[in-house]
Tab-separated table of C-alpha atoms and ligand atoms in Angstrom:
chain	number	residue	atom	x	y	z
A	1	MET	CA	-0.022	-0.154	-0.256
A	2	ALA	CA	1.976	2.809	-1.274
A	3	SER	CA	2.187	5.946	0.613
A	4	LYS	CA	3.917	8.305	-2.425
A	5	ILE	CA	4.299	7.126	-5.942
A	6	LEU	CA	7.816	8.680	-6.612
A	7	LEU	CA	8.343	8.905	-11.102
A	8	PRO	CA	12.016	7.807	-12.562
A	9	GLU	CA	13.368	11.177	-13.549
A	10	ASP	CA	13.885	9.774	-17.062
A	11	ARG	CA	10.397	9.485	-17.019
A	12	ILE	CA	9.142	12.835	-16.821
A	13	PRO	CA	6.527	13.743	-19.616
A	14	LYS	CA	9.286	15.577	-22.788
A	15	GLN	CA	6.285	16.591	-24.259
A	16	TRP	CA	2.926	18.888	-22.980
A	17	TYR	CA	-0.249	17.898	-24.165
A	18	ASN	CA	-2.453	20.818	-26.221
A	19	ILE	CA	-6.804	19.758	-25.073
A	20	VAL	CA	-7.242	22.004	-27.663
A	21	ALA	CA	-6.535	19.390	-30.273
A	22	ASP	CA	-9.335	17.117	-28.819
A	23	LEU	CA	-12.367	19.419	-28.564
A	24	PRO	CA	-15.169	18.379	-29.598
A	25	SER	CA	-16.219	21.863	-31.429
A	26	PRO	CA	-13.769	24.571	-31.858
A	27	MET	CA	-12.971	27.327	-29.258
A	28	ASP	CA	-14.633	30.371	-29.541
A	29	PRO	CA	-11.786	33.411	-31.094
A	30	VAL	CA	-10.712	35.779	-29.222
A	31	LEU	CA	-10.971	38.532	-30.254
A	32	HIS	CA	-8.972	42.463	-30.730
A	33	PRO	CA	-11.245	44.507	-28.562
A	34	ALA	CA	-11.656	47.658	-30.785
A	35	THR	CA	-12.845	45.862	-33.916
A	36	GLY	CA	-14.288	43.250	-32.117
A	37	ARG	CA	-12.499	40.127	-34.975
A	38	PRO	CA	-10.799	37.260	-33.876
A	39	VAL	CA	-7.138	38.572	-32.667
A	40	GLY	CA	-3.855	37.276	-34.794
A	41	ALA	CA	-0.866	36.542	-33.855
A	42	GLU	CA	0.313	40.047	-34.939
A	43	ASP	CA	-2.084	41.579	-32.638
A	44	LEU	CA	-0.153	39.645	-30.163
A	45	ALA	CA	2.790	40.451	-30.567
A	46	ALA	CA	3.892	43.663	-28.752
A	47	ILE	CA	3.203	41.927	-24.713
A	48	PHE	CA	4.073	38.534	-26.170
A	49	PRO	CA	7.191	36.663	-27.866
A	50	PRO	CA	6.800	34.582	-31.086
A	51	SER	CA	7.366	31.359	-29.900
A	52	LEU	CA	4.639	31.945	-26.450
A	53	ILE	CA	2.320	33.091	-29.289
A	54	GLU	CA	2.565	30.163	-31.472
A	55	GLN	CA	1.755	27.878	-28.328
A	56	GLU	CA	-1.426	30.268	-27.591
A	57	MET	CA	-2.598	29.399	-30.981
A	58	SER	CA	-1.441	26.485	-31.726
A	59	GLN	CA	-3.810	23.426	-33.016
A	60	LYS	CA	-1.511	20.671	-32.608
A	61	ARG	CA	-1.597	17.818	-29.940
A	62	TRP	CA	2.090	17.581	-28.204
A	63	ILE	CA	4.830	20.132	-28.088
A	64	ASP	CA	8.263	19.309	-27.180
A	65	ILE	CA	9.299	20.683	-24.304
A	66	PRO	CA	13.084	21.555	-25.360
A	67	GLU	CA	16.441	20.374	-23.491
A	68	PRO	CA	17.192	23.076	-20.908
A	69	VAL	CA	13.063	23.538	-20.293
A	70	LEU	CA	13.537	19.402	-18.858
A	71	GLU	CA	17.022	20.273	-17.392
A	72	LYS	CA	15.288	23.286	-14.365
A	73	TYR	CA	11.968	20.987	-14.455
A	74	LEU	CA	14.472	18.553	-12.765
A	75	LEU	CA	14.934	20.466	-9.728
A	76	TRP	CA	12.242	19.329	-8.234
A	77	ARG	CA	10.031	17.106	-10.775
A	78	PRO	CA	8.647	14.681	-11.319
A	79	THR	CA	6.006	15.665	-8.262
A	80	PRO	CA	5.355	12.879	-5.796
A	81	LEU	CA	1.449	11.138	-5.971
A	82	ARG	CA	1.014	10.902	-2.885
A	83	ARG	CA	-1.879	8.764	-0.960
A	84	ALA	CA	-3.386	10.440	1.935
A	85	HIS	CA	-3.927	7.245	4.172
A	86	ASN	CA	-3.602	8.776	7.802
A	87	LEU	CA	-6.962	11.045	6.801
A	88	GLU	CA	-8.390	8.319	4.484
A	89	ARG	CA	-8.392	6.281	8.486
A	90	TYR	CA	-10.160	9.007	9.727
A	91	LEU	CA	-12.752	9.765	7.476
A	92	GLY	CA	-13.435	5.714	8.186
A	93	THR	CA	-13.758	5.960	4.045
A	94	PRO	CA	-13.304	2.950	1.634
A	95	ALA	CA	-11.776	5.957	-0.720
A	96	ARG	CA	-9.027	6.299	-1.783
A	97	ILE	CA	-6.962	9.656	-1.788
A	98	TYR	CA	-4.240	10.368	-4.035
A	99	TYR	CA	-2.141	14.072	-4.292
A	100	LYS	CA	-0.189	15.488	-6.694
A	101	ASP	CA	2.139	17.180	-4.414
A	102	GLU	CA	3.076	20.730	-6.569
A	103	GLY	CA	4.314	22.360	-3.299
A	104	VAL	CA	7.693	20.718	-3.366
A	105	SER	CA	9.206	23.247	-6.060
A	106	PRO	CA	11.185	26.016	-5.336
A	107	PRO	CA	8.953	28.646	-4.868
A	108	GLY	CA	6.366	25.811	-3.311
A	109	SER	CA	3.409	25.925	-5.697
A	110	HIS	CA	2.865	24.246	-9.386
A	111	LYS	CA	3.433	28.222	-11.117
A	112	PRO	CA	6.260	27.460	-11.887
A	113	ASN	CA	5.654	24.469	-13.992
A	114	THR	CA	5.274	27.358	-16.280
A	115	ALA	CA	7.365	30.331	-15.342
A	116	ILE	CA	10.154	28.272	-16.346
A	117	PRO	CA	8.980	27.652	-19.949
A	118	GLN	CA	8.103	31.806	-20.245
A	119	ALA	CA	11.794	32.620	-19.182
A	120	TYR	CA	13.083	29.918	-21.616
A	121	PHE	CA	10.994	31.186	-24.577
A	122	ASN	CA	11.323	34.697	-23.373
A	123	LYS	CA	15.190	34.193	-23.538
A	124	ILE	CA	15.359	33.106	-26.723
A	125	ASP	CA	13.423	35.507	-28.431
A	126	GLY	CA	16.323	38.279	-26.883
A	127	THR	CA	13.392	39.676	-23.801
A	128	LYS	CA	15.663	41.766	-21.566
A	129	LYS	CA	12.952	42.524	-19.021
A	130	ILE	CA	9.456	40.589	-17.805
A	131	CYS	CA	6.845	42.675	-16.435
A	132	THR	CA	4.105	40.777	-14.424
A	133	GLU	CA	1.405	41.234	-11.809
A	134	THR	CA	0.683	39.099	-8.691
A	135	GLY	CA	-2.034	38.305	-6.380
A	136	ALA	CA	-1.012	36.917	-3.492
A	137	GLY	CA	3.047	36.648	-4.495
A	138	GLN	CA	3.109	32.950	-5.943
A	139	TRP	CA	3.070	33.916	-9.487
A	140	GLY	CA	5.403	36.583	-9.031
A	141	SER	CA	8.260	34.332	-6.562
A	142	ALA	CA	7.815	31.581	-9.691
A	143	LEU	CA	8.211	33.907	-12.263
A	144	ALA	CA	10.865	35.982	-10.071
A	145	PHE	CA	12.673	32.131	-9.718
A	146	ALA	CA	12.682	31.035	-13.544
A	147	THR	CA	13.896	34.822	-14.714
A	148	SER	CA	16.923	34.505	-12.040
A	149	LEU	CA	17.409	31.061	-14.289
A	150	PHE	CA	17.669	32.375	-17.191
A	151	GLY	CA	19.384	35.979	-16.059
A	152	ILE	CA	15.957	37.674	-17.464
A	153	GLN	CA	15.102	41.070	-15.283
A	154	CYS	CA	11.727	40.518	-13.517
A	155	GLU	CA	9.254	43.848	-12.680
A	156	VAL	CA	6.328	42.224	-10.368
A	157	TYR	CA	3.440	44.606	-10.104
A	158	MET	CA	2.110	43.074	-6.764
A	159	VAL	CA	-1.890	43.518	-5.504
A	160	ARG	CA	-1.528	46.217	-2.305
A	161	VAL	CA	-3.360	44.329	-0.333
A	162	SER	CA	-0.876	41.183	-0.360
A	163	TYR	CA	1.734	43.348	-0.628
A	164	ASN	CA	1.287	45.494	3.082
A	165	GLN	CA	-0.363	41.633	4.627
A	166	LYS	CA	2.208	39.231	3.031
A	167	PRO	CA	5.754	40.982	3.357
A	168	TYR	CA	7.445	37.220	2.869
A	169	ARG	CA	6.631	36.438	-0.622
A	170	ARG	CA	7.937	40.063	-1.608
A	171	ILE	CA	11.046	39.182	0.150
A	172	MET	CA	11.323	35.336	-1.911
A	173	MET	CA	11.207	37.828	-5.075
A	174	GLU	CA	13.569	40.399	-4.587
A	175	THR	CA	16.015	36.944	-2.858
A	176	TRP	CA	15.676	35.679	-6.731
A	177	GLY	CA	16.829	39.906	-7.889
A	178	ALA	CA	13.068	40.861	-9.131
A	179	THR	CA	11.498	44.024	-8.198
A	180	CYS	CA	8.524	44.435	-6.471
A	181	ILE	CA	6.140	46.965	-6.383
A	182	PRO	CA	2.561	47.575	-4.256
A	183	SER	CA	-0.545	47.929	-7.394
A	184	PRO	CA	-2.072	50.510	-7.912
A	185	SER	CA	1.291	52.024	-8.290
A	186	ASP	CA	2.604	56.023	-9.481
A	187	ARG	CA	4.184	54.194	-12.560
A	188	THR	CA	1.867	53.820	-14.899
A	189	GLU	CA	-1.141	55.903	-16.463
A	190	THR	CA	-3.373	52.696	-14.763
A	191	GLY	CA	-2.049	53.439	-11.507
A	192	ARG	CA	-1.549	56.960	-10.528
A	193	SER	CA	-5.288	57.451	-12.168
A	194	ILE	CA	-7.317	55.157	-9.874
A	195	LEU	CA	-4.960	56.729	-7.046
A	196	SER	CA	-6.373	60.204	-8.248
A	197	VAL	CA	-10.133	58.215	-7.122
A	198	LYS	CA	-9.142	56.295	-4.494
A	199	PRO	CA	-5.204	57.143	-2.980
A	200	ASP	CA	-6.054	53.275	-0.264
A	201	SER	CA	-7.496	51.135	-3.274
A	202	PRO	CA	-6.467	47.976	-2.092
A	203	GLY	CA	-5.944	46.843	-5.677
A	204	SER	CA	-7.129	44.125	-7.375
A	205	LEU	CA	-5.523	41.259	-10.061
A	206	GLY	CA	-7.708	43.314	-13.365
A	207	ILE	CA	-5.787	46.437	-11.899
A	208	ALA	CA	-2.179	45.111	-11.623
A	209	ILE	CA	-2.344	43.100	-14.599
A	210	SER	CA	-3.798	46.161	-16.600
A	211	GLU	CA	-0.721	48.119	-14.296
A	212	ALA	CA	2.013	44.877	-15.926
A	213	ILE	CA	0.845	45.208	-19.562
A	214	GLU	CA	0.867	48.936	-19.705
A	215	ALA	CA	4.838	48.524	-17.949
A	216	ALA	CA	5.399	45.913	-20.642
A	217	ILE	CA	4.812	47.996	-23.583
A	218	THR	CA	6.516	51.169	-22.371
A	219	GLN	CA	9.574	49.882	-21.539
A	220	GLU	CA	12.301	48.796	-24.482
A	221	GLY	CA	12.821	44.950	-24.486
A	222	THR	CA	10.644	44.217	-22.243
A	223	ARG	CA	7.680	41.954	-22.673
A	224	TYR	CA	4.858	40.441	-19.939
A	225	ALA	CA	4.055	37.443	-18.496
A	226	LEU	CA	0.229	35.723	-17.592
A	227	GLY	CA	0.485	32.879	-14.876
A	228	SER	CA	-2.963	31.834	-15.569
A	229	VAL	CA	-5.833	31.994	-17.860
A	230	LEU	CA	-3.872	31.227	-21.154
A	231	ASN	CA	-3.799	28.514	-23.314
A	232	HIS	CA	0.319	28.147	-23.354
A	233	VAL	CA	0.533	28.807	-19.485
A	234	ILE	CA	-2.704	25.224	-19.239
A	235	LEU	CA	-0.638	23.436	-21.455
A	236	HIS	CA	2.594	23.628	-19.350
A	237	GLN	CA	0.628	22.611	-16.488
A	238	THR	CA	-0.174	19.473	-18.307
A	239	VAL	CA	3.324	18.112	-16.930
A	240	ILE	CA	0.633	17.396	-13.721
A	241	GLY	CA	-1.522	15.215	-15.096
A	242	LEU	CA	0.879	13.759	-17.615
A	243	GLU	CA	2.980	12.199	-15.224
A	244	ALA	CA	0.303	11.625	-12.612
A	245	GLN	CA	-0.991	9.093	-15.347
A	246	GLN	CA	1.877	6.959	-15.207
A	247	GLN	CA	2.028	7.353	-11.089
A	248	MET	CA	-1.917	5.933	-10.703
A	249	GLU	CA	-0.455	3.170	-13.431
A	250	ILE	CA	2.247	2.190	-11.600
A	251	ILE	CA	0.461	1.202	-9.029
A	252	GLY	CA	-2.801	0.341	-10.732
A	253	GLU	CA	-4.574	2.722	-10.169
A	254	TYR	CA	-7.277	4.780	-11.945
A	255	PRO	CA	-9.359	8.010	-10.769
A	256	ASP	CA	-13.130	7.867	-10.331
A	257	VAL	CA	-12.998	11.681	-9.057
A	258	VAL	CA	-10.509	14.522	-10.197
A	259	ILE	CA	-10.091	17.328	-8.429
A	260	GLY	CA	-8.586	20.576	-8.444
A	261	CYS	CA	-9.457	24.404	-7.245
A	262	VAL	CA	-9.765	27.471	-10.001
A	263	GLY	CA	-8.001	30.866	-9.860
A	264	GLY	CA	-7.292	30.975	-13.642
A	265	GLY	CA	-7.608	27.498	-13.386
A	266	SER	CA	-3.916	26.500	-14.273
A	267	ASN	CA	-3.593	24.294	-11.949
A	268	PHE	CA	-6.984	21.959	-12.220
A	269	ALA	CA	-6.571	22.554	-15.783
A	270	GLY	CA	-2.907	21.302	-15.618
A	271	LEU	CA	-3.606	18.268	-13.811
A	272	ALA	CA	-7.073	17.467	-15.285
A	273	PHE	CA	-6.984	17.869	-19.448
A	274	PRO	CA	-5.113	14.537	-19.644
A	275	PHE	CA	-7.892	13.309	-17.730
A	276	VAL	CA	-10.536	15.020	-19.399
A	277	ARG	CA	-8.404	13.645	-22.896
A	278	ASP	CA	-9.763	9.784	-21.537
A	279	LYS	CA	-12.862	11.293	-20.655
A	280	ILE	CA	-13.376	12.654	-24.357
A	281	LYS	CA	-12.627	8.693	-25.785
A	282	GLY	CA	-15.339	6.900	-23.168
A	283	LYS	CA	-13.703	6.621	-19.982
A	284	ASP	CA	-15.979	7.695	-17.121
A	285	ILE	CA	-14.620	9.939	-14.621
A	286	ASP	CA	-16.146	13.088	-12.768
A	287	ILE	CA	-13.652	16.050	-13.046
A	288	ILE	CA	-14.493	18.991	-10.322
A	289	ALA	CA	-13.043	22.270	-10.409
A	290	VAL	CA	-13.649	24.045	-7.022
A	291	GLU	CA	-13.639	28.004	-6.366
A	292	PRO	CA	-14.426	30.158	-3.169
A	293	THR	CA	-18.148	31.655	-3.007
A	294	SER	CA	-16.882	34.589	-2.636
A	295	CYS	CA	-15.371	34.549	-6.347
A	296	PRO	CA	-17.728	32.316	-7.986
A	297	THR	CA	-16.968	32.367	-11.568
A	298	LEU	CA	-17.960	29.554	-12.520
A	299	THR	CA	-20.888	28.499	-10.777
A	300	LYS	CA	-22.851	32.463	-11.103
A	301	GLY	CA	-20.937	34.048	-13.335
A	302	ALA	CA	-21.744	34.399	-17.216
A	303	TYR	CA	-19.747	32.875	-19.756
A	304	THR	CA	-19.298	35.975	-22.784
A	305	TYR	CA	-16.949	37.731	-24.072
A	306	ASP	CA	-14.761	40.164	-21.563
A	307	PHE	CA	-11.126	41.825	-20.629
A	308	GLY	CA	-8.146	40.392	-18.643
A	309	ASP	CA	-8.264	43.446	-17.130
A	310	THR	CA	-9.373	45.946	-15.557
A	311	SER	CA	-8.996	48.676	-17.733
A	312	GLY	CA	-9.982	46.816	-20.960
A	313	LYS	CA	-6.598	46.756	-21.736
A	314	THR	CA	-6.122	42.795	-23.114
A	315	PRO	CA	-8.236	41.255	-25.579
A	316	LEU	CA	-11.829	39.727	-25.123
A	317	LEU	CA	-11.676	36.285	-24.471
A	318	PRO	CA	-15.007	34.135	-24.253
A	319	MET	CA	-15.243	33.176	-20.475
A	320	HIS	CA	-16.763	32.496	-17.194
A	321	THR	CA	-16.889	36.419	-15.954
A	322	LEU	CA	-18.066	38.442	-13.240
A	323	GLY	CA	-17.455	41.334	-14.399
A	324	HIS	CA	-13.410	42.887	-15.157
A	325	HIS	CA	-14.616	45.542	-12.719
A	326	PHE	CA	-15.683	43.192	-10.408
A	327	VAL	CA	-13.377	43.386	-7.230
A	328	PRO	CA	-13.902	39.612	-4.734
A	329	PRO	CA	-14.073	40.150	-0.889
A	330	PRO	CA	-10.796	39.819	0.697
A	331	LEU	CA	-11.082	36.241	1.088
A	332	HIS	CA	-6.980	33.980	2.353
A	333	ALA	CA	-7.036	32.122	-0.568
A	334	GLY	CA	-5.170	35.696	-2.473
A	335	GLY	CA	-5.214	33.157	-5.621
A	336	LEU	CA	-8.613	32.915	-6.242
A	337	ARG	CA	-9.354	36.145	-6.850
A	338	TYR	CA	-9.506	36.980	-10.484
A	339	HIS	CA	-13.049	37.957	-12.110
A	340	GLY	CA	-12.303	35.554	-15.294
A	341	ILE	CA	-11.221	32.177	-15.757
A	342	ALA	CA	-9.402	30.079	-18.549
A	343	PRO	CA	-11.332	30.199	-21.442
A	344	LEU	CA	-10.484	26.240	-22.230
A	345	VAL	CA	-11.320	25.644	-18.571
A	346	SER	CA	-14.485	27.573	-19.383
A	347	LYS	CA	-15.503	25.955	-22.671
A	348	LEU	CA	-15.393	22.475	-20.970
A	349	LEU	CA	-17.746	23.805	-19.005
A	350	VAL	CA	-19.959	23.969	-21.477
A	351	GLU	CA	-19.363	20.919	-23.625
A	352	ASN	CA	-19.830	18.919	-19.971
A	353	LEU	CA	-17.150	17.268	-19.933
A	354	ILE	CA	-16.426	19.202	-15.779
A	355	ARG	CA	-18.301	20.828	-13.742
A	356	ALA	CA	-18.018	22.920	-10.892
A	357	SER	CA	-18.794	23.846	-7.423
A	358	ALA	CA	-18.142	26.261	-4.296
A	359	VAL	CA	-17.193	26.531	-1.196
A	360	GLN	CA	-17.130	28.680	1.964
A	361	GLN	CA	-13.961	30.022	3.379
A	362	LEU	CA	-14.722	28.175	7.018
A	363	ASP	CA	-14.703	25.095	5.599
A	364	THR	CA	-12.070	25.190	3.746
A	365	PHE	CA	-10.198	26.350	6.276
A	366	ALA	CA	-11.342	23.936	8.442
A	367	ALA	CA	-10.410	21.440	5.565
A	368	GLY	CA	-6.720	22.714	5.831
A	369	LEU	CA	-6.509	22.043	9.937
A	370	LEU	CA	-7.708	19.014	9.423
A	371	TRP	CA	-5.146	17.974	6.594
A	372	ALA	CA	-2.270	19.384	8.321
A	373	ARG	CA	-3.524	17.030	11.335
A	374	THR	CA	-3.939	13.839	9.209
A	375	GLU	CA	-1.539	14.468	6.745
A	376	GLY	CA	0.729	16.702	8.199
A	377	TYR	CA	1.421	19.455	5.454
A	378	ILE	CA	0.539	22.646	5.891
A	379	PRO	CA	-1.691	23.523	2.493
A	380	ALA	CA	-1.841	26.624	0.661
A	381	PRO	CA	-5.551	28.805	1.378
A	382	GLU	CA	-5.922	28.349	-2.240
A	383	THR	CA	-5.180	24.211	-2.145
A	384	THR	CA	-7.592	23.985	1.064
A	385	HIS	CA	-10.489	23.965	-1.517
A	386	ALA	CA	-9.759	21.069	-3.269
A	387	ILE	CA	-8.584	19.280	-0.023
A	388	ALA	CA	-12.822	20.255	1.182
A	389	MET	CA	-13.988	18.751	-1.664
A	390	ALA	CA	-11.888	15.664	-1.600
A	391	ILE	CA	-13.939	15.049	2.254
A	392	GLU	CA	-17.133	16.398	0.487
A	393	GLU	CA	-16.565	12.911	-2.027
A	394	ALA	CA	-15.374	10.899	0.434
A	395	LYS	CA	-17.849	10.967	3.109
A	396	LYS	CA	-19.955	10.573	0.154
A	397	ALA	CA	-17.952	7.126	-0.632
A	398	LYS	CA	-18.311	6.426	2.910
A	399	ASP	CA	-22.513	7.168	2.943
A	400	GLU	CA	-22.866	5.077	-0.186
A	401	GLY	CA	-20.362	1.867	0.477
A	402	LYS	CA	-18.243	2.119	-2.907
A	403	GLU	CA	-14.903	1.900	-3.338
A	404	LYS	CA	-13.826	5.522	-4.984
A	405	VAL	CA	-10.325	6.792	-5.871
A	406	ILE	CA	-10.234	10.022	-6.085
A	407	LEU	CA	-7.378	12.425	-7.510
A	408	PHE	CA	-6.722	15.806	-6.302
A	409	SER	CA	-3.798	19.064	-6.909
A	410	TRP	CA	-2.072	19.544	-4.356
A	411	SER	CA	-1.404	23.150	-5.686
A	412	GLY	CA	0.641	24.162	-3.063
A	413	HIS	CA	2.279	24.341	0.655
A	414	GLY	CA	0.554	27.305	2.645
A	415	LEU	CA	4.130	27.959	5.120
A	416	LEU	CA	4.190	31.142	4.215
A	417	ASP	CA	0.565	32.119	4.990
A	418	LEU	CA	0.488	31.226	8.291
A	419	ALA	CA	-1.209	34.605	9.269
A	420	ALA	CA	-4.774	33.284	7.254
A	421	TYR	CA	-4.166	29.663	9.695
A	422	GLU	CA	-4.391	32.010	12.817
A	423	ALA	CA	-6.761	34.553	11.884
A	424	TYR	CA	-9.208	31.102	11.021
A	425	MET	CA	-8.307	29.895	14.883
A	426	GLU	CA	-8.211	33.214	16.203
A	427	GLY	CA	-11.999	33.122	14.660
A	428	LYS	CA	-12.001	36.387	12.992
A	429	LEU	CA	-12.862	34.471	9.386
A	430	ALA	CA	-16.792	34.333	7.837
A	431	ASN	CA	-17.824	33.148	4.892
A	432	TYR	CA	-19.240	35.404	1.980
A	433	SER	CA	-21.556	34.768	-0.565
A	434	LEU	CA	-22.586	36.801	-2.968
A	435	SER	CA	-26.113	38.120	-3.461
A	436	VAL	CA	-27.698	36.585	-6.494
A	437	GLU	CA	-28.075	41.036	-7.019
A	438	GLU	CA	-24.832	41.197	-6.543
A	439	ILE	CA	-23.608	39.854	-9.619
A	440	GLN	CA	-26.245	40.798	-11.624
A	441	GLU	CA	-24.727	44.037	-10.555
A	442	ALA	CA	-21.072	42.763	-11.515
A	443	LEU	CA	-22.057	41.390	-14.926
A	444	LYS	CA	-23.662	44.666	-16.205
A	445	GLU	CA	-20.622	45.793	-18.082
A	446	LEU	CA	-20.551	42.705	-20.359
A	447	GLU	CA	-24.073	44.045	-21.887
A	448	HIS	CA	-22.306	46.289	-24.709
A	449	LEU	CA	-19.741	43.545	-24.997
A	450	PRO	CA	-20.048	40.466	-28.237
A	451	LYS	CA	-21.744	37.576	-27.275
A	452	PRO	CA	-19.295	33.631	-27.631
A	453	LYS	CA	-22.058	31.399	-30.680
A	454	THR	CA	-21.239	28.600	-28.166
A	455	THR	CA	-24.135	29.188	-24.807
B	501	PLP	C1	-1.935	30.509	-7.708
B	501	PLP	C2	-2.818	29.662	-7.159
B	501	PLP	C3	-3.692	29.063	-7.449
B	501	PLP	C4	-4.389	29.770	-8.196
B	501	PLP	O1	-3.993	29.520	-9.920
B	501	PLP	P1	-4.740	28.911	-10.138
B	501	PLP	O2	-4.219	29.271	-12.165
B	501	PLP	O3	-6.352	28.781	-10.362
B	501	PLP	O4	-4.708	27.222	-10.838
B	501	PLP	C5	-4.034	27.577	-6.448
B	501	PLP	N1	-3.012	27.405	-5.957
B	501	PLP	C6	-2.099	28.005	-5.276
B	501	PLP	C7	-1.384	27.341	-4.098
B	501	PLP	C8	-1.444	29.192	-6.240
B	501	PLP	O5	-0.595	29.255	-6.166
């Protein structure tokens, strides 16, 4: 009865999996905000390097992972597949609970799976500096780590509320040589205009994206990078699921349920998409994306066109969204506070290949604490959403007397989120669900934007 299933280094995936090649119907195109026509490579050239634009638009099923990227991946990959024996015993469930441990990377989450190739492809395409945004700091620290390995400068716009609440991730970024700026900042037109109206703005991911894009466009040799949502990011994350498939095979298991938490959708997609491929071919798998009730993009948002950022600088993405001006309440799972979601994840929800579920903040922390006290590792507040759902599924298996196999994405550790655990243990956290009225109000701004053909 294995506790951890380790893959030898030589079985690290040599290609990423692109689910676009297997979709039951074509994606709604990404639109240029000014012309309303599908964007082309030339529209993206101001912010992304050509090799990543090619991946963003690729229809090829398998894309080779370059040797220098594999070499850096080997710093921590393949990651362990672990079995939560102690939690199973505590719950008295017949379910077998496996989790893919992405917390073992140097910055402590799944995000370097894409930060490394993004830094590499920028390097070979001549980028000197990369600007980006970060919420709680996981993406900023992953990119700071990756750019340091490839000798590229890194400038990170960090949502101000997190910048103030979470100094340790800023210090990590600075340790890896990056510059970290609280957003909104006075460095950009977007930041200045927001500060002039609201000097104490706590910031949001949408605002920080606007700032980072503006900073990239206005500086020489500089490009922008996004840590989630886009096709090329999701592509890179599929190493998670491709490894997990091999690891499950080694022990003769196959999941009945696959679970991941969703902010922009990348760790969920990274684990789930290789299994969605099996599902498209006929496998019976329940695949669940889990989000907070306070930012219920997939469960309560609309599937429509929206901007990726607050100030409307990005192309229009076909996705579930709460509106680009939506600023979620300051819940502690900072990585799950994005107003939109990856178009590929939205597409699979619309196609009923996956389903979505929302959990309350207090339930997620209760799950995180139970996990820490049974399995030992302290999960990121984002990850506790997946854990809460895995526990729910394990309890259901118990009620039904079924030997279910549950697999979930352990997207990162929570060792830099201990203040959130403290707030929970001191009884300072609350649940928060958006009302129907609040959601309708937030979605009003989308009425004048184009609508996707698929609904
Ligand atoms: C960023 C982050 C998330 C959410 O982002 P996705 O793109 O949805 O994966 C989840 N968990 C951790 C630990 C993160 O750092």
